[in-house]
Short mmCIF file of C-alpha atoms in Angstrom, two decimals:
data_model
loop_
_atom_site.label_atom_id
_atom_site.label_comp_id
_atom_site.label_asym_id
_atom_site.label_seq_id
_atom_site.Cartn_x
_atom_site.Cartn_y
_atom_site.Cartn_z
CA MET A 1 -18.97 44.06 -20.02
CA LEU A 2 -18.08 43.19 -23.64
CA LEU A 3 -16.02 40.46 -22.93
CA LEU A 4 -18.15 38.45 -20.70
CA SER A 5 -21.18 39.05 -22.61
CA SER A 6 -19.29 37.88 -25.83
CA LEU A 7 -17.94 34.62 -23.92
CA THR A 8 -21.55 33.71 -22.90
CA ALA A 9 -22.67 34.17 -26.30
CA LEU A 10 -19.97 32.13 -27.76
CA LEU A 11 -20.41 29.13 -25.07
CA GLY A 12 -24.01 28.98 -26.41
CA LEU A 13 -23.19 28.59 -29.88
CA SER A 14 -23.94 25.00 -30.22
CA ALA A 15 -27.55 25.80 -29.60
CA LEU A 16 -27.65 27.74 -32.59
CA ALA A 17 -27.56 25.15 -35.37
CA PRO A 18 -28.64 21.61 -35.20
CA ILE A 19 -26.48 18.60 -35.02
CA GLY A 20 -28.43 16.33 -37.43
CA SER A 21 -32.23 17.18 -37.67
CA ALA A 22 -35.62 15.55 -37.06
CA ALA A 23 -36.69 12.75 -39.38
CA ARG A 24 -37.33 14.33 -42.94
CA ALA A 25 -40.52 13.93 -44.90
CA LYS A 26 -38.89 12.36 -47.77
CA SER A 27 -35.78 10.10 -48.47
CA CYS A 28 -33.99 10.07 -51.62
CA PRO A 29 -31.52 7.32 -51.99
CA VAL A 30 -28.80 7.49 -54.56
CA THR A 31 -27.38 4.45 -56.65
CA GLY A 32 -23.56 4.76 -57.15
CA GLY A 33 -20.90 2.59 -58.68
CA THR A 34 -20.16 4.39 -62.05
CA THR A 35 -17.30 6.43 -63.17
CA ASP A 36 -19.31 9.70 -62.48
CA ASP A 37 -22.36 9.38 -60.00
CA SER A 38 -22.61 13.42 -60.15
CA LYS A 39 -26.16 13.51 -62.40
CA ALA A 40 -27.25 10.77 -59.65
CA ILE A 41 -26.58 12.79 -56.69
CA LEU A 42 -27.63 15.99 -58.41
CA ALA A 43 -31.04 14.02 -59.29
CA ALA A 44 -31.68 12.93 -55.77
CA VAL A 45 -30.64 16.47 -54.26
CA THR A 46 -33.22 18.08 -56.61
CA ALA A 47 -36.08 15.58 -55.90
CA CYS A 48 -35.61 16.18 -51.98
CA ASN A 49 -34.89 19.87 -52.09
CA ASN A 50 -37.23 22.43 -50.61
CA LEU A 51 -40.24 20.07 -49.52
CA ALA A 52 -42.49 20.55 -46.80
CA GLY A 53 -41.21 18.35 -43.94
CA GLY A 54 -37.85 18.21 -45.77
CA GLY A 55 -35.89 15.68 -47.69
CA SER A 56 -33.08 13.18 -46.93
CA VAL A 57 -30.56 12.28 -49.84
CA VAL A 58 -29.06 8.94 -48.73
CA LEU A 59 -25.53 8.06 -50.05
CA ASP A 60 -24.64 4.62 -48.34
CA GLY A 61 -22.57 3.16 -51.12
CA THR A 62 -19.60 3.90 -53.13
CA TYR A 63 -19.47 6.94 -55.11
CA THR A 64 -17.22 8.88 -57.70
CA ILE A 65 -17.77 12.56 -58.71
CA ALA A 66 -15.93 13.67 -61.77
CA SER A 67 -18.07 16.72 -62.53
CA PRO A 68 -18.70 19.85 -60.56
CA LEU A 69 -21.59 20.01 -58.31
CA ASP A 70 -23.52 23.07 -57.41
CA LEU A 71 -25.59 22.20 -54.54
CA ARG A 72 -26.35 25.71 -53.32
CA ASN A 73 -29.91 27.02 -52.86
CA LEU A 74 -30.89 24.02 -50.85
CA LYS A 75 -33.47 24.19 -48.23
CA SER A 76 -34.53 21.72 -45.56
CA VAL A 77 -32.19 19.01 -46.92
CA ASP A 78 -29.93 16.23 -45.14
CA LEU A 79 -27.11 14.75 -47.16
CA VAL A 80 -26.78 11.20 -45.23
CA ILE A 81 -23.14 10.20 -46.44
CA THR A 82 -22.61 6.90 -44.70
CA GLY A 83 -20.71 5.54 -47.68
CA THR A 84 -17.70 6.64 -49.63
CA ILE A 85 -17.41 9.70 -51.86
CA THR A 86 -14.35 9.57 -54.26
CA PHE A 87 -13.51 12.61 -56.08
CA ASN A 88 -11.87 11.89 -59.78
CA GLY A 89 -8.05 12.73 -59.18
CA VAL A 90 -7.00 13.40 -62.77
CA VAL A 91 -6.13 17.17 -63.09
CA SER A 92 -7.07 17.56 -66.66
CA ASN A 93 -10.38 16.23 -66.02
CA TRP A 94 -11.10 19.08 -63.98
CA ALA A 95 -9.44 21.72 -66.40
CA GLY A 96 -11.78 24.63 -66.54
CA LYS A 97 -14.51 23.14 -64.40
CA LEU A 98 -13.59 23.76 -60.63
CA PHE A 99 -15.50 26.57 -58.82
CA ASP A 100 -13.20 29.31 -58.03
CA LEU A 101 -13.55 30.56 -54.34
CA ASN A 102 -12.07 33.92 -55.17
CA PHE A 103 -9.76 33.76 -52.37
CA GLN A 104 -5.60 32.86 -52.50
CA ASN A 105 -5.56 29.94 -54.94
CA ALA A 106 -8.71 27.96 -53.47
CA GLN A 107 -11.22 26.25 -55.77
CA ALA A 108 -13.66 23.41 -55.24
CA TYR A 109 -15.21 20.49 -56.96
CA TRP A 110 -18.57 21.13 -55.12
CA LEU A 111 -20.36 23.94 -53.54
CA ILE A 112 -22.89 23.52 -50.61
CA GLY A 113 -25.31 26.16 -49.19
CA GLY A 114 -28.68 27.16 -48.48
CA GLN A 115 -31.02 27.09 -45.49
CA ASP A 116 -31.20 24.25 -42.96
CA VAL A 117 -28.97 21.57 -44.68
CA ASN A 118 -27.06 18.89 -42.76
CA ILE A 119 -24.15 16.66 -43.86
CA ILE A 120 -24.63 13.48 -41.94
CA GLY A 121 -21.80 10.86 -41.80
CA GLN A 122 -22.55 9.00 -38.71
CA GLY A 123 -19.05 8.45 -38.01
CA LYS A 124 -18.78 6.10 -41.13
CA GLY A 125 -19.24 8.56 -43.96
CA THR A 126 -15.74 9.19 -45.84
CA ILE A 127 -14.84 12.16 -48.09
CA ASN A 128 -11.67 10.93 -50.23
CA ILE A 129 -10.58 14.15 -51.77
CA ASN A 130 -8.09 12.24 -53.88
CA GLY A 131 -5.85 15.31 -54.42
CA LYS A 132 -2.54 14.23 -54.50
CA SER A 133 -2.15 15.09 -58.24
CA PHE A 134 -3.13 18.62 -57.48
CA GLN A 135 -0.33 19.00 -54.96
CA GLY A 136 2.14 20.71 -57.68
CA GLU A 137 -0.71 23.01 -59.04
CA THR A 138 -1.08 26.50 -58.49
CA LYS A 139 -4.75 26.15 -58.00
CA ARG A 140 -6.15 23.19 -56.04
CA PRO A 141 -9.51 22.17 -54.98
CA VAL A 142 -10.72 21.79 -51.23
CA GLY A 143 -12.30 18.63 -49.76
CA LEU A 144 -15.75 20.16 -48.57
CA ALA A 145 -16.78 23.73 -49.66
CA ILE A 146 -19.71 25.31 -47.72
CA SER A 147 -20.89 28.75 -49.26
CA GLY A 148 -23.69 30.59 -48.09
CA LEU A 149 -25.18 28.45 -45.87
CA THR A 150 -27.46 29.57 -42.94
CA GLY A 151 -28.22 27.02 -40.47
CA GLY A 152 -26.84 23.65 -40.65
CA SER A 153 -24.23 21.37 -39.44
CA VAL A 154 -21.45 18.71 -40.61
CA THR A 155 -21.10 15.78 -38.50
CA GLY A 156 -19.43 12.39 -38.25
CA LEU A 157 -17.36 12.72 -41.56
CA ASN A 158 -14.04 11.27 -42.28
CA PHE A 159 -11.61 13.01 -44.70
CA LYS A 160 -8.54 11.62 -46.53
CA ASN A 161 -5.97 12.25 -49.49
CA PRO A 162 -5.92 15.72 -49.40
CA GLY A 163 -4.67 18.29 -52.31
CA PHE A 164 -5.14 21.45 -50.37
CA TRP A 165 -7.25 22.50 -47.49
CA TYR A 166 -9.73 20.06 -46.09
CA ASN A 167 -12.75 22.36 -45.11
CA TRP A 168 -13.83 25.70 -46.42
CA ILE A 169 -16.62 27.62 -45.12
CA ALA A 170 -17.75 31.25 -46.25
CA PHE A 171 -20.67 33.57 -46.25
CA SER A 172 -22.26 31.48 -44.00
CA LYS A 173 -24.13 31.45 -40.34
CA ASN A 174 -24.96 29.50 -37.48
CA VAL A 175 -23.22 26.15 -38.85
CA VAL A 176 -21.92 23.37 -36.49
CA TYR A 177 -19.14 20.88 -37.26
CA ASP A 178 -19.03 18.17 -34.73
CA ASN A 179 -17.20 14.71 -34.82
CA ILE A 180 -14.75 15.27 -37.82
CA ASN A 181 -11.76 13.03 -38.52
CA ILE A 182 -9.24 14.56 -40.72
CA ASN A 183 -6.16 12.21 -41.67
CA GLY A 184 -3.54 13.21 -44.24
CA SER A 185 -0.59 15.70 -44.41
CA GLY A 186 1.02 17.74 -47.17
CA ALA A 187 1.52 21.38 -47.92
CA ASN A 188 -1.42 23.91 -47.23
CA THR A 189 -3.53 20.95 -45.82
CA ASP A 190 -5.63 23.26 -43.49
CA GLY A 191 -8.28 21.41 -41.51
CA TRP A 192 -10.79 24.27 -41.69
CA ASP A 193 -10.37 27.90 -43.23
CA ILE A 194 -13.38 30.11 -42.02
CA TYR A 195 -13.92 33.17 -44.30
CA ASN A 196 -16.53 35.87 -44.08
CA SER A 197 -18.60 33.81 -41.71
CA ASP A 198 -20.35 34.05 -38.38
CA HIS A 199 -21.39 31.84 -35.53
CA ILE A 200 -19.23 28.71 -36.37
CA THR A 201 -18.94 25.93 -33.74
CA ILE A 202 -16.33 23.33 -34.33
CA THR A 203 -16.27 20.56 -31.60
CA ASN A 204 -14.99 17.04 -30.73
CA SER A 205 -12.68 16.70 -33.77
CA VAL A 206 -9.43 15.00 -34.68
CA VAL A 207 -6.91 16.38 -37.35
CA VAL A 208 -3.70 14.89 -38.57
CA ASN A 209 -2.29 17.26 -41.31
CA GLY A 210 0.52 19.45 -42.31
CA ASP A 211 -0.73 23.01 -42.10
CA ASP A 212 -2.97 25.06 -39.78
CA CYS A 213 -5.56 22.88 -37.88
CA ILE A 214 -7.95 25.82 -37.92
CA SER A 215 -7.43 29.00 -39.70
CA PHE A 216 -9.74 31.90 -39.06
CA LYS A 217 -9.39 33.67 -42.21
CA PRO A 218 -10.63 37.48 -42.65
CA ASN A 219 -14.16 38.31 -41.23
CA SER A 220 -14.77 35.08 -39.28
CA THR A 221 -16.76 36.42 -36.30
CA ASN A 222 -18.34 34.66 -33.11
CA ILE A 223 -16.38 31.56 -33.44
CA PHE A 224 -16.23 28.50 -30.74
CA VAL A 225 -13.99 25.74 -30.85
CA SER A 226 -13.84 22.95 -28.37
CA GLN A 227 -12.33 19.57 -27.80
CA LEU A 228 -9.95 19.42 -30.82
CA SER A 229 -6.80 17.07 -31.30
CA CYS A 230 -4.21 18.62 -33.85
CA THR A 231 -1.13 16.51 -34.83
CA GLY A 232 1.47 17.55 -37.01
CA SER A 233 -0.41 20.83 -37.78
CA HIS A 234 0.63 24.61 -37.75
CA GLY A 235 -1.70 25.09 -34.85
CA VAL A 236 -4.91 26.96 -34.43
CA SER A 237 -4.39 30.57 -36.30
CA VAL A 238 -6.12 33.69 -36.35
CA GLY A 239 -4.99 34.59 -39.88
CA SER A 240 -3.01 35.17 -41.90
CA LEU A 241 -4.63 38.44 -42.12
CA GLY A 242 -3.54 41.96 -43.80
CA GLN A 243 -2.37 40.16 -47.12
CA TYR A 244 -4.01 42.43 -49.36
CA PRO A 245 -3.61 46.40 -49.61
CA GLY A 246 -6.73 48.37 -49.24
CA ILE A 247 -8.54 45.39 -47.74
CA TYR A 248 -9.82 45.86 -43.99
CA ASP A 249 -10.01 42.28 -42.13
CA VAL A 250 -11.61 41.46 -39.03
CA VAL A 251 -11.43 38.46 -36.84
CA GLN A 252 -13.60 39.10 -33.58
CA ASN A 253 -15.16 37.10 -30.78
CA VAL A 254 -13.44 33.89 -31.10
CA TYR A 255 -13.07 31.17 -28.01
CA VAL A 256 -10.93 28.22 -28.56
CA LYS A 257 -10.92 25.84 -25.65
CA ASP A 258 -9.52 22.66 -24.86
CA VAL A 259 -7.16 21.83 -27.73
CA THR A 260 -4.39 19.34 -27.70
CA CYS A 261 -1.54 20.03 -30.46
CA THR A 262 0.92 17.16 -30.85
CA ASN A 263 4.19 17.77 -32.81
CA CYS A 264 2.94 20.89 -34.14
CA GLN A 265 5.12 23.71 -35.68
CA HIS A 266 3.16 26.40 -33.46
CA GLY A 267 0.23 26.17 -30.93
CA ALA A 268 -1.98 29.20 -30.48
CA ARG A 269 -1.07 31.88 -32.84
CA ILE A 270 -2.07 35.11 -34.31
CA LYS A 271 -0.29 35.96 -37.67
CA VAL A 272 -0.46 39.25 -39.72
CA TRP A 273 1.31 40.24 -42.78
CA PRO A 274 3.68 43.24 -42.37
CA GLY A 275 3.39 46.62 -44.72
CA ALA A 276 3.04 46.34 -48.37
CA GLY A 277 7.11 47.29 -48.78
CA ALA A 278 8.18 44.34 -46.74
CA GLY A 279 8.37 41.73 -49.46
CA ALA A 280 6.57 39.06 -47.64
CA THR A 281 5.93 35.72 -48.93
CA SER A 282 4.22 32.49 -47.81
CA GLY A 283 3.24 29.24 -49.54
CA GLY A 284 3.60 30.69 -53.01
CA LEU A 285 1.80 33.77 -51.86
CA SER A 286 3.01 37.41 -51.71
CA GLY A 287 1.30 40.00 -49.69
CA GLY A 288 1.22 42.74 -47.12
CA GLY A 289 -0.18 46.20 -46.43
CA GLY A 290 -3.61 45.36 -45.49
CA SER A 291 -5.47 46.73 -42.36
CA GLY A 292 -7.84 45.52 -39.81
CA LEU A 293 -9.00 44.25 -36.28
CA VAL A 294 -8.18 41.34 -34.00
CA LYS A 295 -10.43 41.56 -31.08
CA ASN A 296 -11.72 39.43 -28.37
CA VAL A 297 -9.78 36.27 -29.01
CA THR A 298 -9.18 33.77 -26.30
CA PHE A 299 -7.20 30.56 -26.05
CA ASP A 300 -8.14 28.81 -22.89
CA GLY A 301 -6.87 25.36 -22.09
CA PHE A 302 -4.42 24.62 -24.91
CA THR A 303 -1.73 21.84 -24.39
CA VAL A 304 1.29 21.71 -26.88
CA LYS A 305 3.36 18.37 -27.04
CA GLY A 306 6.65 18.42 -28.74
CA GLY A 307 6.02 21.76 -30.30
CA ASP A 308 8.69 22.65 -32.97
CA GLN A 309 8.62 26.31 -32.45
CA ASP A 310 6.10 28.38 -30.31
CA ALA A 311 3.33 27.38 -27.85
CA LEU A 312 1.93 30.69 -28.56
CA LEU A 313 2.75 33.46 -31.07
CA VAL A 314 1.54 36.79 -31.99
CA THR A 315 3.28 38.33 -35.04
CA ALA A 316 2.92 40.96 -37.55
CA CYS A 317 5.79 39.77 -39.56
CA TYR A 318 4.19 37.08 -41.28
CA GLY A 319 5.89 35.90 -44.48
CA GLN A 320 9.10 37.94 -43.84
CA SER A 321 12.15 36.34 -41.94
CA LYS A 322 13.92 39.60 -41.39
CA VAL A 323 12.66 41.65 -38.63
CA ASP A 324 14.26 44.75 -39.45
CA VAL A 325 12.50 44.77 -42.66
CA CYS A 326 8.90 44.54 -41.01
CA THR A 327 9.93 47.20 -38.46
CA ALA A 328 10.63 49.43 -41.55
CA ASN A 329 7.46 48.38 -43.14
CA PRO A 330 5.12 47.84 -40.09
CA SER A 331 1.44 46.72 -40.42
CA THR A 332 -1.37 49.21 -39.44
CA PHE A 333 -3.34 46.22 -37.80
CA LYS A 334 -4.94 46.66 -34.41
CA ILE A 335 -4.85 43.72 -31.99
CA GLN A 336 -6.74 43.99 -28.87
CA ASP A 337 -8.28 41.88 -26.26
CA VAL A 338 -6.64 38.73 -26.46
CA PHE A 339 -6.26 36.13 -23.57
CA PHE A 340 -3.61 33.07 -23.62
CA LYS A 341 -5.09 31.35 -20.62
CA GLY A 342 -3.56 27.93 -19.33
CA ILE A 343 -1.16 27.34 -22.23
CA THR A 344 0.90 24.37 -21.22
CA GLY A 345 3.02 21.34 -22.63
CA ASP A 346 6.68 21.56 -24.19
CA VAL A 347 8.52 22.96 -27.20
CA LYS A 348 11.84 22.72 -28.38
CA GLY A 349 12.62 26.40 -27.70
CA LYS A 350 14.43 26.99 -31.08
CA ASN A 351 13.94 30.87 -30.41
CA GLN A 352 15.32 30.95 -26.88
CA ALA A 353 11.93 30.97 -25.79
CA VAL A 354 8.44 29.01 -25.62
CA GLY A 355 6.61 31.76 -27.53
CA SER A 356 6.50 35.47 -28.55
CA ILE A 357 4.38 38.42 -28.68
CA ILE A 358 5.68 40.99 -30.82
CA CYS A 359 3.62 43.95 -31.99
CA PRO A 360 4.51 46.34 -34.86
CA SER A 361 4.27 49.52 -32.81
CA ALA A 362 3.48 50.66 -28.92
CA THR A 363 -0.18 51.53 -30.26
CA SER A 364 -1.02 48.60 -32.35
CA CYS A 365 -1.59 46.14 -29.62
CA SER A 366 -3.66 46.41 -26.36
CA ASN A 367 -4.77 44.19 -23.51
CA ILE A 368 -2.76 41.14 -24.59
CA ASN A 369 -2.65 38.68 -21.65
CA VAL A 370 -0.98 35.53 -20.77
CA SER A 371 -2.21 33.47 -17.63
CA GLY A 372 -1.52 30.20 -16.42
CA LEU A 373 1.69 29.42 -18.83
CA GLY A 374 3.14 26.32 -18.18
CA VAL A 375 5.46 25.38 -20.83
CA THR A 376 8.87 23.85 -20.84
CA SER A 377 11.85 24.07 -23.55
CA GLN A 378 13.93 20.84 -24.40
CA SER A 379 16.69 22.36 -22.78
CA GLY A 380 15.10 23.53 -19.70
CA LYS A 381 16.89 26.78 -20.47
CA TYR A 382 13.59 28.69 -21.43
CA ASN A 383 10.71 27.52 -19.61
CA ASN A 384 7.66 30.00 -19.52
CA GLN A 385 9.88 32.37 -21.29
CA LEU A 386 8.46 34.69 -24.06
CA VAL A 387 9.89 37.12 -26.43
CA CYS A 388 7.80 40.37 -26.20
CA ASP A 389 7.89 43.82 -27.88
CA ASN A 390 5.67 46.69 -27.85
CA ILE A 391 2.96 44.97 -25.23
CA ASP A 392 2.45 45.98 -21.80
CA ILE A 393 4.11 43.39 -19.93
CA THR A 394 2.04 43.79 -16.64
CA LYS A 395 -0.53 41.54 -18.39
CA ILE A 396 2.12 38.98 -18.75
CA LEU A 397 1.54 37.05 -15.51
CA ALA A 398 3.79 34.97 -13.50
CA PRO A 399 5.28 31.94 -14.10
CA ALA A 400 5.42 33.68 -17.62
CA THR A 401 8.26 36.25 -18.33
CA CYS A 402 9.04 38.48 -21.09
CA HIS A 403 12.36 39.53 -22.49
CA ALA A 404 13.32 41.49 -25.79
#
């Protein structure tokens, strides 16, 4: 059976990429302490790259990066960051120098990719994104950008002072994130954005931020998340999807297990833009009219504490507050085989419910399941009540109830 076999595969994801690696044959320490240590870092990485037995670049001091670093095309390299890396925070310093990630308004100070690459913080390493001055800019750099990595890990790192998303991973496969600590809020400060990547694992991590704890962007497949603590976030989100007309987005085979979301705007959610004529906007972006598929997504054991709006949410009206506009301009997205299992906790119940599952048509969603719901509202009036439309309500099991 597809769902069972997919689950079995996802639960085994952690074996696909190592957490750390065996001892490398060569060590390349980096001496920092200047106003721009980029050249020293690049020299050490070059000296340790693509060696028989691998290389280990050691950053155990204090470093400043004031120039872009292209660290792609690495092979068998560990970046052991047990010190602190701080990016130059002057916007003008980076004018025309940042890497464009070609998605929304994301850019990067540095890009890391290749084969068999591990970034190892040992719980001590710190990435000071130093991004406050970028928060008013249209285009902003992410904290750590992984692009084109096959086989590797990011472990034991601490992130602070964001200007935009913390972690971006794209065009990558078989990568594990473990024991990541993210601390700092602000607009658009997603903990992770996964894009065009396959077999990604995120475990044992803590996120304090002001936007999605994790966002599964277009073409995220075979994703496993477990033991995650989110505070102040917008929840764990599939999407947003369908932003761009003529583009087909897929998110498939996602398993999210054992998440605690404290003082979050939303809990577990799927967010899809409406049709192109809906005039939808979000975070300074406009869009809608794209198509695609969300399939085989499970949220299992998700605790919401003091939720602002929804413990669970499925919407195809993202970025448009007027439901009638979305009805007139419906999304063509398909959402199939979604499981909300053991969603518990409490929310304010602002929308006269603890969650909502609203599909644009009777044929757009199939096999949307809710079981083991245990969510109370602040007033006590809407405990375990969901707003539902265009779904098979026989899949919504007691104590959950649906109303229009």
